[in-house]
Structures are given as C-alpha cells and as structure tokens.
Amino acid sequence: MSQLCNYFFLARQRNMSLVMGKRIVEEIARLPDLVEQVLGQKEVIAQLGQKYASFSNMLYIGRKYNYPIALEGALKLKEISYVHAEGYGAGEMKHGSIALIDENFPTLAICPSDSVYEKMISNIQEIKARGGSVIAIASVGDKEIANLADDVIYIPKTIEMLTPILSVLPLQLFAYEIGVKRGYDVDKPRNLAKSVTVE
C-alpha cells in the first residue's frame, strides 16, 4: 500500500487532476471492503480447485495492469500445487502459447471491465475456438463473460489501476485449493526458499 501511495503522490506531481486524485484515494479507502467481497467467494474457488485439480498444465493470461498478476498466479500454482503453469501477456498468445491450447490445457483469463476488456474477450474466443476451457476473473455483473467462459470468479468493480489488488486474491486461493485437493502440504512447499541469496 505504501508503494501505491507513493505512486499516486508522484502522479499528482506530474499533473494528475485533483478530481482523479480524489477518486483514487476514495477507491483505495474502499479496498478493505472490496477485498472482503472477494474473500467471500472461497466456496466457489474451492469448487473450482476441485474441478481443475487433475490438470497438469495451465495458462494464465492478462493485459496491462493484470499481466503481472497472470505471472504471479502461474507462479503461485507452480509453487504450492506443482502444476506446470505459464503466465503470458494475452497480446502475445499468437506467438506460441496458443498452439498448446486444447481440452487438457485450461486457461485462467484475468479480464475485469477495463480499457483492454474487448481484447481479452477476443483472446478468450480464440481459446474457446480451440477447445480450451476458460476460467475468467471478471467484474461483478459481467454477463458477456458468463456466457463465454466455462467458469467465472467475480471481483468487485473499481478503477482500472486497482484491479490487480483484487484479481490476485482469487488466483492465490485457487492455487491453494488445487494444492490441497492434490494432497500437498501447502504451508510447507517443497524446495521453496524463503529468501533470495546472492552468491
């Protein structure tokens, strides 16, 4: 949160409007309640963990602010569930990862209602056309995603730059649930260093 506040301070210094600055501060103040709403879906996420626990590979995709979250989600799945997972920028799918998609290679797509939403919809359609299943992280009330994806985890609506704070939570819970369903001790992942050592 402190890094986020520093970011907004710098943005304000670089001519962010006062109105936008106030809006951001208001949305930050709402985050604890929004996080609670996401965490309230633990049962839905547990069911998805059960459904997808037997898969050996997964693709995570996102764009813009949610691209790093796709990387983080894939990393968490690898770390505690020992499932091969790759995070990709959705705009890069045509450069290799799309060739892997089939009924045995599900995709988790992070697609809240934001400035790259239509492009994410296009990516999901490409995956579905190749027989792949899609789990979507989408904004509450998104009917288009509900009709397109196989499964949906909803996050509350907020301003675009804050969506990663909400979209990362279901990914962490999903990795946890898959690890538990596969019979692993998710509190003690194997071969995971708690710190980075430079030699």
Coordinates of C-alpha atoms in Angstrom, one line a residue:
M1 CA 0.0 0.0 0.0
S2 CA 2.8 2.4 0.7
Q3 CA 4.2 1.9 -2.8
L4 CA 0.8 2.5 -4.2
C5 CA 0.5 5.8 -2.2
N6 CA 4.0 6.9 -3.4
Y7 CA 2.9 6.2 -7.0
F8 CA -0.2 8.4 -6.6
F9 CA 2.0 11.1 -5.0
L10 CA 4.3 11.1 -8.0
A11 CA 1.4 11.0 -10.4
R12 CA -0.1 14.1 -8.6
Q13 CA 3.2 15.9 -9.0
R14 CA 3.1 15.1 -12.7
N15 CA -0.2 16.8 -13.4
M16 CA -2.8 14.3 -12.4
S17 CA -6.0 16.2 -11.9
L18 CA -7.3 16.8 -8.5
V19 CA -10.6 15.1 -9.4
M20 CA -8.8 11.9 -10.4
G21 CA -6.5 12.1 -7.4
K22 CA -9.6 12.2 -5.1
R23 CA -11.2 9.4 -6.9
I24 CA -8.2 7.2 -6.5
V25 CA -8.0 8.0 -2.8
E26 CA -11.7 7.1 -2.4
E27 CA -11.2 3.8 -4.2
I28 CA -8.2 3.0 -2.0
A29 CA -10.3 3.6 1.1
R30 CA -12.9 1.1 -0.3
L31 CA -10.3 -1.6 -0.8
P32 CA -10.7 -3.4 2.5
D33 CA -14.4 -3.9 1.9
L34 CA -13.8 -5.0 -1.7
V35 CA -11.1 -7.5 -0.6
E36 CA -13.7 -8.9 1.9
Q37 CA -16.1 -9.4 -1.0
V38 CA -13.5 -11.3 -3.0
L39 CA -12.6 -13.5 0.0
G40 CA -16.3 -14.2 0.5
Q41 CA -16.1 -16.4 -2.6
K42 CA -13.9 -19.0 -1.0
E43 CA -16.5 -21.7 -1.5
V44 CA -16.8 -21.0 -5.3
I45 CA -13.0 -21.0 -5.6
A46 CA -12.8 -24.3 -3.6
Q47 CA -15.2 -25.9 -6.1
L48 CA -13.1 -24.7 -9.0
G49 CA -10.0 -26.1 -7.2
Q50 CA -11.7 -29.5 -7.1
K51 CA -12.8 -29.2 -10.8
Y52 CA -9.3 -28.3 -12.1
A53 CA -7.0 -30.2 -9.6
S54 CA -6.4 -33.1 -12.1
F55 CA -5.0 -30.9 -14.8
S56 CA -1.2 -31.0 -15.3
N57 CA -0.8 -27.7 -17.2
M58 CA -2.5 -24.3 -17.1
L59 CA -2.1 -21.0 -18.9
Y60 CA -2.7 -17.6 -17.2
I61 CA -3.3 -14.5 -19.3
G62 CA -3.8 -10.9 -18.6
R63 CA -3.2 -7.5 -20.1
K64 CA -1.9 -4.1 -18.9
Y65 CA -2.1 -3.9 -15.1
N66 CA -3.2 -7.5 -14.8
Y67 CA -0.4 -9.0 -16.9
P68 CA 2.0 -9.2 -13.9
I69 CA -0.9 -10.7 -11.9
A70 CA -1.1 -13.5 -14.5
L71 CA 2.6 -14.1 -14.0
E72 CA 2.1 -14.2 -10.2
G73 CA -0.9 -16.5 -10.4
A74 CA 1.0 -19.0 -12.5
L75 CA 4.0 -18.8 -10.1
K76 CA 1.8 -19.5 -7.1
L77 CA 0.2 -22.5 -8.8
K78 CA 3.7 -23.9 -9.6
E79 CA 5.0 -23.2 -6.0
I80 CA 2.3 -24.9 -4.0
S81 CA 0.4 -27.2 -6.4
Y82 CA 3.3 -28.4 -8.5
V83 CA 1.3 -27.9 -11.6
H84 CA 3.0 -26.6 -14.7
A85 CA 1.6 -23.1 -15.3
E86 CA 2.8 -20.3 -17.5
G87 CA 1.8 -16.6 -17.3
Y88 CA 1.6 -14.7 -20.6
G89 CA 0.6 -11.3 -21.8
A90 CA -2.6 -12.0 -23.6
G91 CA -1.3 -10.0 -26.6
E92 CA 1.5 -12.5 -27.0
M93 CA -0.7 -15.6 -27.3
K94 CA -0.3 -15.8 -31.1
H95 CA 3.5 -16.2 -30.6
G96 CA 3.4 -19.8 -29.3
S97 CA 1.2 -20.3 -26.3
I98 CA -2.0 -20.6 -28.4
A99 CA -0.5 -23.8 -30.0
L100 CA -0.7 -25.5 -26.6
I101 CA -4.4 -24.9 -26.1
D102 CA -6.7 -27.9 -26.1
E103 CA -9.2 -29.6 -23.8
N104 CA -6.4 -30.7 -21.5
F105 CA -4.8 -27.2 -21.1
P106 CA -7.2 -24.8 -19.3
T107 CA -6.6 -21.1 -19.3
L108 CA -7.2 -18.6 -16.5
A109 CA -8.0 -15.2 -18.0
I110 CA -8.0 -12.0 -16.0
C111 CA -10.5 -9.8 -17.6
P112 CA -12.1 -7.1 -15.5
S113 CA -14.1 -4.4 -17.1
D114 CA -11.3 -2.1 -18.2
S115 CA -9.6 -0.5 -21.2
V116 CA -8.4 -3.8 -22.6
Y117 CA -11.6 -5.8 -21.9
E118 CA -12.6 -6.2 -25.6
K119 CA -9.1 -7.5 -26.4
M120 CA -9.4 -10.1 -23.6
I121 CA -12.8 -11.2 -24.9
S122 CA -11.1 -11.8 -28.3
N123 CA -8.4 -13.9 -26.6
I124 CA -11.0 -15.9 -24.8
Q125 CA -12.9 -16.5 -28.0
E126 CA -9.6 -17.8 -29.6
I127 CA -9.1 -20.2 -26.7
K128 CA -12.7 -21.5 -26.9
A129 CA -12.4 -22.0 -30.7
R130 CA -9.5 -24.4 -30.0
G131 CA -11.4 -26.4 -27.5
G132 CA -9.8 -24.9 -24.4
S133 CA -11.7 -24.3 -21.2
V134 CA -11.5 -20.9 -19.6
I135 CA -11.7 -19.7 -16.0
A136 CA -12.3 -16.0 -16.0
I137 CA -11.6 -13.4 -13.3
A138 CA -14.3 -10.8 -14.2
S139 CA -16.1 -7.8 -12.8
V140 CA -19.3 -8.3 -10.9
G141 CA -22.3 -8.2 -13.3
D142 CA -20.3 -9.2 -16.5
K143 CA -22.9 -11.2 -18.4
E144 CA -20.7 -11.5 -21.6
I145 CA -18.0 -13.4 -19.7
A146 CA -20.6 -15.5 -18.0
N147 CA -21.8 -16.7 -21.4
L148 CA -18.3 -17.2 -22.8
A149 CA -16.1 -18.7 -20.1
D150 CA -16.6 -22.1 -18.5
D151 CA -16.2 -20.7 -15.0
V152 CA -16.1 -17.2 -13.6
I153 CA -14.8 -15.8 -10.4
Y154 CA -16.2 -12.3 -9.9
I155 CA -14.3 -9.3 -8.4
P156 CA -15.9 -6.0 -7.4
K157 CA -15.7 -3.1 -9.8
T158 CA -13.0 -0.5 -9.0
I159 CA -10.8 1.8 -11.0
E160 CA -8.6 0.1 -13.5
M161 CA -5.3 0.6 -11.8
L162 CA -6.5 -1.0 -8.6
T163 CA -7.9 -4.2 -10.2
P164 CA -4.7 -6.1 -9.7
I165 CA -5.1 -5.9 -5.9
L166 CA -8.5 -7.7 -6.2
S167 CA -7.7 -10.0 -9.1
V168 CA -4.6 -11.5 -7.4
L169 CA -6.6 -12.8 -4.4
P170 CA -8.7 -15.5 -6.3
L171 CA -5.5 -16.7 -8.0
Q172 CA -3.8 -17.2 -4.7
L173 CA -6.9 -19.0 -3.3
F174 CA -7.2 -21.1 -6.5
A175 CA -3.6 -22.3 -6.2
Y176 CA -4.1 -23.1 -2.5
E177 CA -7.3 -25.1 -3.2
I178 CA -5.6 -27.1 -6.0
G179 CA -2.6 -27.8 -3.8
V180 CA -4.9 -29.1 -1.0
K181 CA -7.0 -31.2 -3.4
R182 CA -3.8 -32.8 -4.8
G183 CA -2.9 -33.7 -1.3
Y184 CA 0.1 -31.4 -0.7
D185 CA 1.0 -29.5 2.4
V186 CA 0.6 -26.0 1.0
D187 CA 2.0 -24.5 4.2
K188 CA 5.4 -26.2 3.5
P189 CA 6.0 -26.1 -0.2
R190 CA 9.0 -28.3 -1.2
N191 CA 12.2 -26.7 -2.5
L192 CA 11.0 -23.1 -1.9
A193 CA 13.5 -20.7 -0.5
K194 CA 12.1 -18.1 1.9
S195 CA 14.8 -15.6 0.9
V196 CA 16.9 -14.7 -2.1
T197 CA 20.6 -15.4 -1.6
V198 CA 23.3 -13.9 -3.8
E199 CA 26.4 -16.0 -4.3

